[in-house]
PDB file of C-alpha atoms and ligand atoms in Angstrom:
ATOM      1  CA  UNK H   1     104.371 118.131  50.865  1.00 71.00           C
ATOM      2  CA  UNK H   2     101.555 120.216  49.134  1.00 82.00           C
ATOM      3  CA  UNK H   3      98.718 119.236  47.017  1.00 87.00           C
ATOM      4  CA  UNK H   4      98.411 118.968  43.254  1.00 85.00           C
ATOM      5  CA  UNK H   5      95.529 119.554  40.932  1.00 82.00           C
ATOM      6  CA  UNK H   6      96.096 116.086  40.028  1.00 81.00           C
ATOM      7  CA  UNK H   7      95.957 114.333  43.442  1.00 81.00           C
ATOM      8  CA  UNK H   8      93.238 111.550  44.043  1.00 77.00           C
ATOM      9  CA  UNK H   9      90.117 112.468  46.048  1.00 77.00           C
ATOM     10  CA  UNK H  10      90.342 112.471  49.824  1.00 83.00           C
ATOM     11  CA  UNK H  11      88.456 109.702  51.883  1.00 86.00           C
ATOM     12  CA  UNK H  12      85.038 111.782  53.455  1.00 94.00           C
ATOM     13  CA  UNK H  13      84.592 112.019  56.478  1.00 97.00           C
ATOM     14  CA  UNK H  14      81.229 113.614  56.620  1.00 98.00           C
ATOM     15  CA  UNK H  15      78.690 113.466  53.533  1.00 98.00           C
ATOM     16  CA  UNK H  16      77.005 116.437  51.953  1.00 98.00           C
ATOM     17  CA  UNK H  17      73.965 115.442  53.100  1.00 98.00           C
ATOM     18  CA  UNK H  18      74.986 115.271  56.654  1.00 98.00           C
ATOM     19  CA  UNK H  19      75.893 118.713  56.031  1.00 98.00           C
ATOM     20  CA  UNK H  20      72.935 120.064  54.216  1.00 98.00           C
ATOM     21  CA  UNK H  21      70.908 118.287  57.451  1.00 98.00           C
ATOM     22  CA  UNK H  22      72.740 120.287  60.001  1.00 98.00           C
ATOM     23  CA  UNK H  23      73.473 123.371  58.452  1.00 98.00           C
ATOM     24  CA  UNK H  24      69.486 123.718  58.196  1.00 98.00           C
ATOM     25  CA  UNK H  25      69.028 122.695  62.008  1.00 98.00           C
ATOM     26  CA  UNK H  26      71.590 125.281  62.914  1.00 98.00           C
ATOM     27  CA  UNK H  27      69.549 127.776  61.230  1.00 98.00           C
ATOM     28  CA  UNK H  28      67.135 127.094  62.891  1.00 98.00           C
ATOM     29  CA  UNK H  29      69.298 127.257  66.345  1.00 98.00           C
ATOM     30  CA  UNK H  30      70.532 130.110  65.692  1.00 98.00           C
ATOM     31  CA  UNK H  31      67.333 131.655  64.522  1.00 98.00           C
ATOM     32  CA  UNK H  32      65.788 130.641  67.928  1.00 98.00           C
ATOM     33  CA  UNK H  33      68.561 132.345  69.623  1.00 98.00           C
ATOM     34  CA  UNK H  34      69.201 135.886  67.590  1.00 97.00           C
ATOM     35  CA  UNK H  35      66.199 136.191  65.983  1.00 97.00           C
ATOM     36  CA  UNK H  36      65.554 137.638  62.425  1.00 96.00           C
ATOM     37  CA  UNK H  37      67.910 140.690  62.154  1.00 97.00           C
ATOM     38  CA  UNK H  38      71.282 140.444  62.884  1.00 98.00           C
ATOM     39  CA  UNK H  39      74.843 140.477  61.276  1.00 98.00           C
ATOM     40  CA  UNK H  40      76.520 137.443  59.523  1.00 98.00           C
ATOM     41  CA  UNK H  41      80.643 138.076  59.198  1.00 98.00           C
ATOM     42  CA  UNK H  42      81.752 135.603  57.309  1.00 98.00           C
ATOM     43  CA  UNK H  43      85.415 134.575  57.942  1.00 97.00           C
ATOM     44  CA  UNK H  44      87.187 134.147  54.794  1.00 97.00           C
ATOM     45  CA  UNK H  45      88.232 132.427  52.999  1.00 95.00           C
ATOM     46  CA  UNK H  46      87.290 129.128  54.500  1.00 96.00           C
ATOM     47  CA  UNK H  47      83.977 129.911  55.499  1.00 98.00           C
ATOM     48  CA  UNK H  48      82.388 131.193  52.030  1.00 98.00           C
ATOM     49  CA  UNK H  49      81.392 127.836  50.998  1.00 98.00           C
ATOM     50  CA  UNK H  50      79.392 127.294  54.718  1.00 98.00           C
ATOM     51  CA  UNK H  51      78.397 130.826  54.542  1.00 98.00           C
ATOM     52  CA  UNK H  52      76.327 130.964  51.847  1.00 98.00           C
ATOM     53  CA  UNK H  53      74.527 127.605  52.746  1.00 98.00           C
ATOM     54  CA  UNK H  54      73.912 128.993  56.066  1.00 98.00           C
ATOM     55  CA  UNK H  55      72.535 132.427  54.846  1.00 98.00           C
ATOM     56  CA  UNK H  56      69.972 130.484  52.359  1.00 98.00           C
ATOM     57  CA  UNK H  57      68.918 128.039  55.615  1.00 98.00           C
ATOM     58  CA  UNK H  58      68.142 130.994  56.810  1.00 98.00           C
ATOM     59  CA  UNK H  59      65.946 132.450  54.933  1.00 98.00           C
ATOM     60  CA  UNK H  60      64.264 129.731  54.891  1.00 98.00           C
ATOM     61  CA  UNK H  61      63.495 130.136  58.408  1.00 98.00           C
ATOM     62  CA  UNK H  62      62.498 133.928  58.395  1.00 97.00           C
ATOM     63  CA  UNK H  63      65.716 135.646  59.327  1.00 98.00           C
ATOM     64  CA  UNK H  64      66.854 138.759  56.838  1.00 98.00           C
ATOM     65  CA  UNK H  65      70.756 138.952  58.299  1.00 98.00           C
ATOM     66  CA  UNK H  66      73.088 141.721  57.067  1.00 98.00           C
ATOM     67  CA  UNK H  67      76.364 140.085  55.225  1.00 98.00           C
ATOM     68  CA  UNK H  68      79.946 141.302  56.039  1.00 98.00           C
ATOM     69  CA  UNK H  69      83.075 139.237  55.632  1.00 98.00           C
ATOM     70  CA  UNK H  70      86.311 139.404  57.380  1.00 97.00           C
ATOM     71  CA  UNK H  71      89.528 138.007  56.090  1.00 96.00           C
ATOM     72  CA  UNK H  72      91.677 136.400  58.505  1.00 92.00           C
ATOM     73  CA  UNK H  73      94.861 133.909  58.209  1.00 83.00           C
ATOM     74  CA  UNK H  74      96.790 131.978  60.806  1.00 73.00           C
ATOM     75  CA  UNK H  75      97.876 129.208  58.575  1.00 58.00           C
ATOM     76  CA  UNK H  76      99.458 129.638  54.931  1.00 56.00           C
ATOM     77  CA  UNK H  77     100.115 126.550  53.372  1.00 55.00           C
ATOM     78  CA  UNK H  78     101.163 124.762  56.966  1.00 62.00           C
ATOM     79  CA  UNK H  79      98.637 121.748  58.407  1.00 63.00           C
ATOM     80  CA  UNK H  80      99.048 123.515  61.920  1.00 63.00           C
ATOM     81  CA  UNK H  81      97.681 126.716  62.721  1.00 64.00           C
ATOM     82  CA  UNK H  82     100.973 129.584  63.072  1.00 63.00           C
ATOM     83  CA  UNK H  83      98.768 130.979  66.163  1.00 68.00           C
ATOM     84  CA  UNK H  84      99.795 134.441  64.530  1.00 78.00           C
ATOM     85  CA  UNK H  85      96.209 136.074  63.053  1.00 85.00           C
ATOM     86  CA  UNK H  86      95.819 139.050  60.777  1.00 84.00           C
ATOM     87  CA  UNK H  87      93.621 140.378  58.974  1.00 87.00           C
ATOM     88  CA  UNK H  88      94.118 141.344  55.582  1.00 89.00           C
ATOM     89  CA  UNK H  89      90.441 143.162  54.672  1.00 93.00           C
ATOM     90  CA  UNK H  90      89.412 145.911  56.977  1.00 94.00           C
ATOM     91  CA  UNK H  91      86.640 144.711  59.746  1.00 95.00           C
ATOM     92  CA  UNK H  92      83.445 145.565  59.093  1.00 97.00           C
ATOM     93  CA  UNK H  93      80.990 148.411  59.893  1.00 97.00           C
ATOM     94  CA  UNK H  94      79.319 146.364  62.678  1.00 98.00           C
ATOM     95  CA  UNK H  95      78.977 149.338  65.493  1.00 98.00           C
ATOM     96  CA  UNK H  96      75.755 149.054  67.569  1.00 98.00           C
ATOM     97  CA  UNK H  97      75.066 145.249  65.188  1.00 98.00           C
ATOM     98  CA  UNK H  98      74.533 142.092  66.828  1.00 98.00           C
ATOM     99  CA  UNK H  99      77.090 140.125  64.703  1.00 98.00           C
ATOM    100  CA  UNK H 100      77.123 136.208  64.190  1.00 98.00           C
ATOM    101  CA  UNK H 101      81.350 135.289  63.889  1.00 98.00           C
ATOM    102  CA  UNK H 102      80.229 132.769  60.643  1.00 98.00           C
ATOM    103  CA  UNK H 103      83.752 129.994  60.533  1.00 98.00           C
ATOM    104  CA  UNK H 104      84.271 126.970  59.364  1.00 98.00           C
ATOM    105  CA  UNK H 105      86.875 125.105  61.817  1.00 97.00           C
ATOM    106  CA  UNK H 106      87.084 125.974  65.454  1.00 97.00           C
ATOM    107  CA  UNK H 107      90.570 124.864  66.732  1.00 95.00           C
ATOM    108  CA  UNK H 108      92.938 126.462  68.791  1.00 93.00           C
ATOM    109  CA  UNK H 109      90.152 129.144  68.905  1.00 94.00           C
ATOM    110  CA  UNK H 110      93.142 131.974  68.429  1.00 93.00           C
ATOM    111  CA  UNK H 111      91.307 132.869  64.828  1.00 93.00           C
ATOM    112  CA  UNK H 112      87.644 133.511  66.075  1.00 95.00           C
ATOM    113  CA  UNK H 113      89.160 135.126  69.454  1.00 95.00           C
ATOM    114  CA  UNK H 114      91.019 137.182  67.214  1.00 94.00           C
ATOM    115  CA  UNK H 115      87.755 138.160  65.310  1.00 96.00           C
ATOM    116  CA  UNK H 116      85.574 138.550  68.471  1.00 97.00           C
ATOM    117  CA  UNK H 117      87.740 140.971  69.682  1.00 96.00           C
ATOM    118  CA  UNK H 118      87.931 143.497  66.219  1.00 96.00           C
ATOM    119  CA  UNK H 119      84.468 143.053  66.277  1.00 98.00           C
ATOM    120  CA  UNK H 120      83.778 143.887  69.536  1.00 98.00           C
ATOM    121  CA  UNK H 121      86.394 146.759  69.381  1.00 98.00           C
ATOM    122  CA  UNK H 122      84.447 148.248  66.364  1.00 98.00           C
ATOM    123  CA  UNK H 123      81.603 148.420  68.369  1.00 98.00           C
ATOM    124  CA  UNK H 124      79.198 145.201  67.818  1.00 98.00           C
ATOM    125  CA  UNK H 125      76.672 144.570  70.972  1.00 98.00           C
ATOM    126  CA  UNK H 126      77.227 141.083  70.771  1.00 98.00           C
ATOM    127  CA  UNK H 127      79.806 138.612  68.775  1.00 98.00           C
ATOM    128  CA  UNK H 128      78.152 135.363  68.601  1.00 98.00           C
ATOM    129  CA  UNK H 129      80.432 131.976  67.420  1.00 98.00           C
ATOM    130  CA  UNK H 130      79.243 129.593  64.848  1.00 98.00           C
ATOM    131  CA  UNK H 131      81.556 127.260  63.605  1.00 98.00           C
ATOM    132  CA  UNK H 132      80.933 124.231  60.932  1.00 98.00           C
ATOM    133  CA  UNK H 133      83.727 122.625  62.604  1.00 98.00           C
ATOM    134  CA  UNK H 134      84.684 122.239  66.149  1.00 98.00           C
ATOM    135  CA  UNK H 135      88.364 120.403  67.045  1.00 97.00           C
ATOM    136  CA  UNK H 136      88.073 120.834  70.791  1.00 97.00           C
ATOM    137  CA  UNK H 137      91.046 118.913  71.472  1.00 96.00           C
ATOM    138  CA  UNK H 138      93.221 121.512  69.807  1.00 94.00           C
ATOM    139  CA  UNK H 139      91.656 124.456  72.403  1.00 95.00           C
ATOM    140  CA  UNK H 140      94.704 127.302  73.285  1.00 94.00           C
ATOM    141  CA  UNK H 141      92.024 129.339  74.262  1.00 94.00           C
ATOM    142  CA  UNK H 142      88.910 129.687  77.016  1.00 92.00           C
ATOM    143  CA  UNK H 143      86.917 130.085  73.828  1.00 92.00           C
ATOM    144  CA  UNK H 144      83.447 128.113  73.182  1.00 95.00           C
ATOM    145  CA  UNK H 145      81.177 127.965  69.818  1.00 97.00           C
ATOM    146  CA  UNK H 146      77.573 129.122  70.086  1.00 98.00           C
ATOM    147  CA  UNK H 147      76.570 126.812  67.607  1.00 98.00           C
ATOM    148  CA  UNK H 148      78.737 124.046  66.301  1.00 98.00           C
ATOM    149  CA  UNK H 149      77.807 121.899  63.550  1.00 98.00           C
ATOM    150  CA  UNK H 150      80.119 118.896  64.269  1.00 98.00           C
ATOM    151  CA  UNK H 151      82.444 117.825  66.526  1.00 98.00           C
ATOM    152  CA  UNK H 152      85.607 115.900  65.137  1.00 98.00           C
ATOM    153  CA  UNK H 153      88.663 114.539  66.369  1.00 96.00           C
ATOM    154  CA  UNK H 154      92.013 116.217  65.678  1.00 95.00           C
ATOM    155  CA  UNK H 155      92.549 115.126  61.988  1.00 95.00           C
ATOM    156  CA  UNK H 156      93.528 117.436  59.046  1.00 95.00           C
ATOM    157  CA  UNK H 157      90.241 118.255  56.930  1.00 97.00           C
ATOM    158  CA  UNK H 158      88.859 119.457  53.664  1.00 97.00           C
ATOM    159  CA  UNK H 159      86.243 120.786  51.497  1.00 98.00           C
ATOM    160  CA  UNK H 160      82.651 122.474  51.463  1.00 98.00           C
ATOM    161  CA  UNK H 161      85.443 125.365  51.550  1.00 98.00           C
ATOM    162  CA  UNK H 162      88.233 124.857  53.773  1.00 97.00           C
ATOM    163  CA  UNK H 163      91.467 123.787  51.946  1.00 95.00           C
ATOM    164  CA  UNK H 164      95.134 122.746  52.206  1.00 94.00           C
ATOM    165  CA  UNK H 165      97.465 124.901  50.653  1.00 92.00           C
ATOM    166  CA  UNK H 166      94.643 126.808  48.679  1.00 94.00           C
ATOM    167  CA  UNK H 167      93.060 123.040  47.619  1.00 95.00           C
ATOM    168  CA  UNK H 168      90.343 120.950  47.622  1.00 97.00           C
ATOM    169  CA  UNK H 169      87.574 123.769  48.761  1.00 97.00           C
ATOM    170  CA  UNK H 170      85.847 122.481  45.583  1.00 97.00           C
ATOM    171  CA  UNK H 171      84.884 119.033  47.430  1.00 97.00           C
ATOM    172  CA  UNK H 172      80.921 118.761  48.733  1.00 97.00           C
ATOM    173  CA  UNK H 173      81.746 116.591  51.361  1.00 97.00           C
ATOM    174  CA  UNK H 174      84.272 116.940  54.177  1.00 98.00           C
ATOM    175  CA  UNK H 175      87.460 115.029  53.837  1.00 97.00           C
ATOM    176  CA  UNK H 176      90.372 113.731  56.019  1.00 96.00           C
ATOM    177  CA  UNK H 177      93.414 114.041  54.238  1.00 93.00           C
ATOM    178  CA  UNK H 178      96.096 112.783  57.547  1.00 84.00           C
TER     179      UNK H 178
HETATM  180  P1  LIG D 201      92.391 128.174  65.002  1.00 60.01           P
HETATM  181  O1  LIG D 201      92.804 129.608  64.961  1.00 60.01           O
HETATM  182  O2  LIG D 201      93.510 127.274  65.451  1.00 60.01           O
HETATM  183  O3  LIG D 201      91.101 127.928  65.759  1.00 60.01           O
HETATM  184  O4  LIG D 201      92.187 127.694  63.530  1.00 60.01           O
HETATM  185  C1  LIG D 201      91.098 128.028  62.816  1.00 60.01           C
HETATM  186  C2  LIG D 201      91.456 128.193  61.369  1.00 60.01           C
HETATM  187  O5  LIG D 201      92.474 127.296  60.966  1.00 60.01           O
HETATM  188  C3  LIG D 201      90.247 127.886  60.542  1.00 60.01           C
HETATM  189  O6  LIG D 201      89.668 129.084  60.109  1.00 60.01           O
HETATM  190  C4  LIG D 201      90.796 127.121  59.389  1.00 60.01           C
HETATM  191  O7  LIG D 201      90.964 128.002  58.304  1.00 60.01           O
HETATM  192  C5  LIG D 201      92.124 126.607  59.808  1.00 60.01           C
HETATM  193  N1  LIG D 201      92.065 125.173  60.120  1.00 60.01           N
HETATM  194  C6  LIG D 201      91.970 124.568  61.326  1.00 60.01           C
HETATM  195  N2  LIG D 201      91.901 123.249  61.202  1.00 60.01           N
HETATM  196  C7  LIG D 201      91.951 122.990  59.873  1.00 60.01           C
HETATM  197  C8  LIG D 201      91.875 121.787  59.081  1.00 60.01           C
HETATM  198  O8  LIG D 201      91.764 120.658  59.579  1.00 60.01           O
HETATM  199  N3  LIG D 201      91.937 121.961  57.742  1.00 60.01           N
HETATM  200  C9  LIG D 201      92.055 123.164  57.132  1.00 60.01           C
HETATM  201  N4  LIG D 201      92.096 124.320  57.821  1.00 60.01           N
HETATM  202  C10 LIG D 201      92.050 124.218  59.173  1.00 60.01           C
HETATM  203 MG1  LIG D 202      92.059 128.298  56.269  1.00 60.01          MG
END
């Protein structure tokens, strides 16, 4: 089963201003622990919506990051992740950058691992986690975030971004739609 455009509205699960709350705190965290300059890479698609919420937060507290984005896909229109990542835009000019891996669900952890490593491999001093998400109970991996904005329990989510089947990234809250 996929969604339509004419489905009803998932049930949230967290509010947009629970988000808005913690995405400025985790500014701030992450401000305390990088300091002003360093790189954002934003993994897309998913994390666009969290990305550019995050880069505003902070501003807000001082930072002036550099932007890159890095397109990466494990799932196609499947609830469970296939555990097989590419990437389909090339990885960013990051050598010598302290980079900040910006994602929006941290589950098996085989995504941002798989990002870590390109970065690291192109030559970033440091790749730094920071997920939206975190689904620890879905771990393949060794893999921890740096900064997490919530924890959840397994369930299927969507919105502020992340999607099902290329849906519902329009929603402002986060939904459960198991
Ligand atoms: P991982 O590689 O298993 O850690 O999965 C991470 C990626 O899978 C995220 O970037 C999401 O795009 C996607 N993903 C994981 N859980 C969900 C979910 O509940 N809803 C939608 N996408 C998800
Ligand atoms: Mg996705």
């Amino acid at each position: 089963m996929t969604p339509t455009a004419t489905d009803a509205a998932p049930k949230t699960l967290i509010g947009q201003s629970d988000i808005a709350a913690r995405v400025e705190a985790m500014a701030g965290e992450i401000v305390a622990a990088l300091g002003q300059d360093f790189t954002m890479v934003i993994v897309l698609k998913g994390a666009f919506v969290f990305g550019a919420d995050l880069l505003r937060a902070l501003g807000r507290k001082g930072a002036r990051p550099r932007v890159e984005f890095l397109g990466l896909s494990s799932y196609g229109a499947e609830k469970r992740s296939s555990g097989d990542v590419r990437h389909w835009t090339p990885v960013p000019e990051v050598k010598g950058a302290r980079t900040l891996i910006v994602e929006d669900i941290l589950d098996s952890g085989l995504t941002v691992k798989h990002a870590r490593e390109a970065l690291l491999a192109a030559g970033a001093t440091e790749a730094r986690i920071c997920a939206l998400l975190d689904k620890p109970a879905g771990r393949q991996t060794e893999l921890a975030g740096d900064f997490v904005g919530f924890t959840i329990p397994p369930r299927f989510v969507v919105g502020f971004g992340i999607d099902w089947a290329e849906r519902y990234r329009e929603l402002a809250h986060i939904a459960a739609v198991d």
